[in-house]
Amino acid sequence: MLGKLLKQELKTQGKTVFVMYGVLAIATLLTIVSYFAGRFAGARIFSAIFVVVCAIYAMTLVVTVVANFISLCFHFYQSMYSAQGYLTHTLPMKSTQILHVKIVAAFAYMCLTGILSIASFVTIAIVVDGQSFASFFQVLVKAFCDTAQELGVSSVWFALFFLLLFFLGFLNALLLFFAGSSIGQLSHRSKGAFGIAATVGLYYASQIVSLIGFFIGSLIYAEKFGTVHNPAPWAMGAGSLLLIFWVAVYYMICRIIVQKHLNLE
């Protein structure tokens, strides 16, 4: 039953998400075509068109990520807490299992959106730069290793930190909205509006707490080590732990409300 629900969830959420993937693919193709048109035609008008198409592509890239995020969050709210939620919660499954399926599906699509967006941008960069993928990859790896060396950390640790930010960043953003939507169910009126307000409040509070925690940690680190040790690994580790902490907090908010305080519209 769990597998069937996950499959259905992926199918339902994918209706909007894959439309945006198609739009991004078209924008990528048009950008490449306009580049070659300007390169081989030699007319200034084609160069101007390429600049315009690049601007449209940049907007499309941003819209794809934002639109998919909004779509996934809206689907979560509709299928969990609106009138549609009554049907969802009649399934012969625990409420936490349903929550997990929706989180996994939304997280998978956001990660896929990020990966495809990066792949689209890299494809255009390779075409415009005129390099092969292998050459471009070597340059990218060298730049990555040089950045890690400047920060005074190993390339492996820097790569792990980058991947952690990429995946946990998406998960954190999704769970922030999910937690805000869940808190909105505690209100007897205007649950949607209260959920939006709760999301903004959670974000604001988390940033303040994180800033204070980071500041206190920096003071403790400076008091203990001074300038003897490189602060970059500590800062990266502290940032990662804070991100993991807020992911856990948002998840627990969703879990507790779904289990004990479910109050559908």
PDB file of C-alpha atoms in Angstrom, residues 83-199:
ATOM      1  CA  ALA A  83     -11.386  19.137   1.828  1.00  0.00           C
ATOM      2  CA  GLN A  84      -9.317  16.719  -0.257  1.00  0.00           C
ATOM      3  CA  GLY A  85      -7.566  15.727   2.961  1.00  0.00           C
ATOM      4  CA  TYR A  86     -10.637  13.850   4.142  1.00  0.00           C
ATOM      5  CA  LEU A  87     -10.140  11.374   1.296  1.00  0.00           C
ATOM      6  CA  THR A  88      -6.403  11.168   1.922  1.00  0.00           C
ATOM      7  CA  HIS A  89      -6.795  10.315   5.586  1.00  0.00           C
ATOM      8  CA  THR A  90      -9.353   7.570   4.900  1.00  0.00           C
ATOM      9  CA  LEU A  91      -6.554   5.444   3.410  1.00  0.00           C
ATOM     10  CA  PRO A  92      -5.726   2.333   5.483  1.00  0.00           C
ATOM     11  CA  MET A  93      -2.381   3.780   6.562  1.00  0.00           C
ATOM     12  CA  LYS A  94      -0.990   5.645   9.525  1.00  0.00           C
ATOM     13  CA  SER A  95      -1.071   9.416   9.261  1.00  0.00           C
ATOM     14  CA  THR A  96       2.708   9.514   9.662  1.00  0.00           C
ATOM     15  CA  GLN A  97       3.145   7.119   6.728  1.00  0.00           C
ATOM     16  CA  ILE A  98       1.063   9.415   4.540  1.00  0.00           C
ATOM     17  CA  LEU A  99       3.151  12.365   5.702  1.00  0.00           C
ATOM     18  CA  HIS A 100       6.385  10.512   4.890  1.00  0.00           C
ATOM     19  CA  VAL A 101       5.201   9.622   1.389  1.00  0.00           C
ATOM     20  CA  LYS A 102       4.310  13.229   0.616  1.00  0.00           C
ATOM     21  CA  ILE A 103       7.629  14.503   1.961  1.00  0.00           C
ATOM     22  CA  VAL A 104       9.608  11.926  -0.027  1.00  0.00           C
ATOM     23  CA  ALA A 105       7.733  12.665  -3.277  1.00  0.00           C
ATOM     24  CA  ALA A 106       8.039  16.446  -2.934  1.00  0.00           C
ATOM     25  CA  PHE A 107      11.707  16.201  -1.943  1.00  0.00           C
ATOM     26  CA  ALA A 108      12.486  13.930  -4.903  1.00  0.00           C
ATOM     27  CA  TYR A 109      10.912  16.360  -7.365  1.00  0.00           C
ATOM     28  CA  MET A 110      12.686  19.378  -5.872  1.00  0.00           C
ATOM     29  CA  CYS A 111      16.034  17.589  -6.077  1.00  0.00           C
ATOM     30  CA  LEU A 112      15.282  16.600  -9.675  1.00  0.00           C
ATOM     31  CA  THR A 113      14.348  20.207 -10.435  1.00  0.00           C
ATOM     32  CA  GLY A 114      17.669  21.408  -9.019  1.00  0.00           C
ATOM     33  CA  ILE A 115      19.670  18.787 -10.916  1.00  0.00           C
ATOM     34  CA  LEU A 116      17.942  19.491 -14.237  1.00  0.00           C
ATOM     35  CA  SER A 117      18.362  23.244 -13.751  1.00  0.00           C
ATOM     36  CA  ILE A 118      22.097  22.814 -13.179  1.00  0.00           C
ATOM     37  CA  ALA A 119      22.350  20.419 -16.136  1.00  0.00           C
ATOM     38  CA  SER A 120      20.547  22.931 -18.361  1.00  0.00           C
ATOM     39  CA  PHE A 121      22.849  25.784 -17.330  1.00  0.00           C
ATOM     40  CA  VAL A 122      25.988  23.650 -17.720  1.00  0.00           C
ATOM     41  CA  THR A 123      24.870  22.496 -21.185  1.00  0.00           C
ATOM     42  CA  ILE A 124      24.508  26.083 -22.367  1.00  0.00           C
ATOM     43  CA  ALA A 125      27.852  27.023 -20.774  1.00  0.00           C
ATOM     44  CA  ILE A 126      29.612  24.154 -22.580  1.00  0.00           C
ATOM     45  CA  VAL A 127      28.063  25.114 -25.931  1.00  0.00           C
ATOM     46  CA  VAL A 128      28.904  28.806 -25.579  1.00  0.00           C
ATOM     47  CA  ASP A 129      32.430  28.118 -24.304  1.00  0.00           C
ATOM     48  CA  GLY A 130      33.055  25.661 -27.115  1.00  0.00           C
ATOM     49  CA  GLN A 131      34.629  23.021 -24.892  1.00  0.00           C
ATOM     50  CA  SER A 132      33.926  19.340 -24.615  1.00  0.00           C
ATOM     51  CA  PHE A 133      32.143  18.049 -21.549  1.00  0.00           C
ATOM     52  CA  ALA A 134      35.356  16.386 -20.324  1.00  0.00           C
ATOM     53  CA  SER A 135      37.326  19.636 -20.601  1.00  0.00           C
ATOM     54  CA  PHE A 136      34.596  21.642 -18.928  1.00  0.00           C
ATOM     55  CA  PHE A 137      34.362  19.073 -16.146  1.00  0.00           C
ATOM     56  CA  GLN A 138      38.126  19.218 -15.563  1.00  0.00           C
ATOM     57  CA  VAL A 139      38.005  23.018 -15.289  1.00  0.00           C
ATOM     58  CA  LEU A 140      35.067  22.771 -12.885  1.00  0.00           C
ATOM     59  CA  VAL A 141      36.827  20.203 -10.701  1.00  0.00           C
ATOM     60  CA  LYS A 142      40.001  22.311 -10.631  1.00  0.00           C
ATOM     61  CA  ALA A 143      38.029  25.410  -9.586  1.00  0.00           C
ATOM     62  CA  PHE A 144      36.267  23.349  -6.940  1.00  0.00           C
ATOM     63  CA  CYS A 145      39.551  22.007  -5.542  1.00  0.00           C
ATOM     64  CA  ASP A 146      41.153  25.471  -5.606  1.00  0.00           C
ATOM     65  CA  THR A 147      38.225  26.905  -3.636  1.00  0.00           C
ATOM     66  CA  ALA A 148      38.526  24.127  -1.071  1.00  0.00           C
ATOM     67  CA  GLN A 149      42.256  24.787  -0.766  1.00  0.00           C
ATOM     68  CA  GLU A 150      41.682  28.515  -0.236  1.00  0.00           C
ATOM     69  CA  LEU A 151      39.217  27.700   2.542  1.00  0.00           C
ATOM     70  CA  GLY A 152      41.738  25.342   4.095  1.00  0.00           C
ATOM     71  CA  VAL A 153      39.546  22.239   3.892  1.00  0.00           C
ATOM     72  CA  SER A 154      39.862  18.976   2.007  1.00  0.00           C
ATOM     73  CA  SER A 155      38.164  18.598  -1.359  1.00  0.00           C
ATOM     74  CA  VAL A 156      36.169  15.634  -0.032  1.00  0.00           C
ATOM     75  CA  TRP A 157      34.820  17.607   2.931  1.00  0.00           C
ATOM     76  CA  PHE A 158      33.997  20.582   0.702  1.00  0.00           C
ATOM     77  CA  ALA A 159      32.159  18.286  -1.736  1.00  0.00           C
ATOM     78  CA  LEU A 160      30.171  16.701   1.099  1.00  0.00           C
ATOM     79  CA  PHE A 161      29.313  20.150   2.446  1.00  0.00           C
ATOM     80  CA  PHE A 162      28.156  21.288  -1.001  1.00  0.00           C
ATOM     81  CA  LEU A 163      25.961  18.210  -1.463  1.00  0.00           C
ATOM     82  CA  LEU A 164      24.562  18.617   2.040  1.00  0.00           C
ATOM     83  CA  LEU A 165      23.596  22.207   1.315  1.00  0.00           C
ATOM     84  CA  PHE A 166      22.031  21.216  -1.994  1.00  0.00           C
ATOM     85  CA  PHE A 167      19.832  18.405  -0.703  1.00  0.00           C
ATOM     86  CA  LEU A 168      19.109  19.662   2.817  1.00  0.00           C
ATOM     87  CA  GLY A 169      18.447  23.144   1.463  1.00  0.00           C
ATOM     88  CA  PHE A 170      15.533  21.832  -0.609  1.00  0.00           C
ATOM     89  CA  LEU A 171      14.295  19.635   2.240  1.00  0.00           C
ATOM     90  CA  ASN A 172      14.509  22.518   4.700  1.00  0.00           C
ATOM     91  CA  ALA A 173      12.513  24.837   2.417  1.00  0.00           C
ATOM     92  CA  LEU A 174       9.792  22.239   1.833  1.00  0.00           C
ATOM     93  CA  LEU A 175       9.475  21.271   5.488  1.00  0.00           C
ATOM     94  CA  LEU A 176       9.362  24.922   6.504  1.00  0.00           C
ATOM     95  CA  PHE A 177       6.224  25.403   4.429  1.00  0.00           C
ATOM     96  CA  PHE A 178       4.796  22.033   5.464  1.00  0.00           C
ATOM     97  CA  ALA A 179       5.330  22.930   9.129  1.00  0.00           C
ATOM     98  CA  GLY A 180       3.703  26.335   8.653  1.00  0.00           C
ATOM     99  CA  SER A 181       0.729  24.726   6.908  1.00  0.00           C
ATOM    100  CA  SER A 182       0.454  22.231   9.752  1.00  0.00           C
ATOM    101  CA  ILE A 183       0.454  24.979  12.372  1.00  0.00           C
ATOM    102  CA  GLY A 184      -2.291  26.679  10.378  1.00  0.00           C
ATOM    103  CA  GLN A 185      -4.577  23.755  11.189  1.00  0.00           C
ATOM    104  CA  LEU A 186      -4.560  24.790  14.846  1.00  0.00           C
ATOM    105  CA  SER A 187      -6.590  27.845  13.919  1.00  0.00           C
ATOM    106  CA  HIS A 188     -10.380  27.584  13.771  1.00  0.00           C
ATOM    107  CA  ARG A 189     -10.607  30.328  11.136  1.00  0.00           C
ATOM    108  CA  SER A 190      -8.627  31.152   8.002  1.00  0.00           C
ATOM    109  CA  LYS A 191      -6.379  28.119   8.275  1.00  0.00           C
ATOM    110  CA  GLY A 192      -4.621  28.953   4.991  1.00  0.00           C
ATOM    111  CA  ALA A 193      -3.838  32.542   6.001  1.00  0.00           C
ATOM    112  CA  PHE A 194      -2.754  31.431   9.456  1.00  0.00           C
ATOM    113  CA  GLY A 195      -0.526  28.797   7.840  1.00  0.00           C
ATOM    114  CA  ILE A 196       1.185  31.407   5.643  1.00  0.00           C
ATOM    115  CA  ALA A 197       1.693  33.661   8.662  1.00  0.00           C
ATOM    116  CA  ALA A 198       3.085  30.695  10.613  1.00  0.00           C
ATOM    117  CA  THR A 199       5.512  29.900   7.778  1.00  0.00           C
TER     118      THR A 199
END
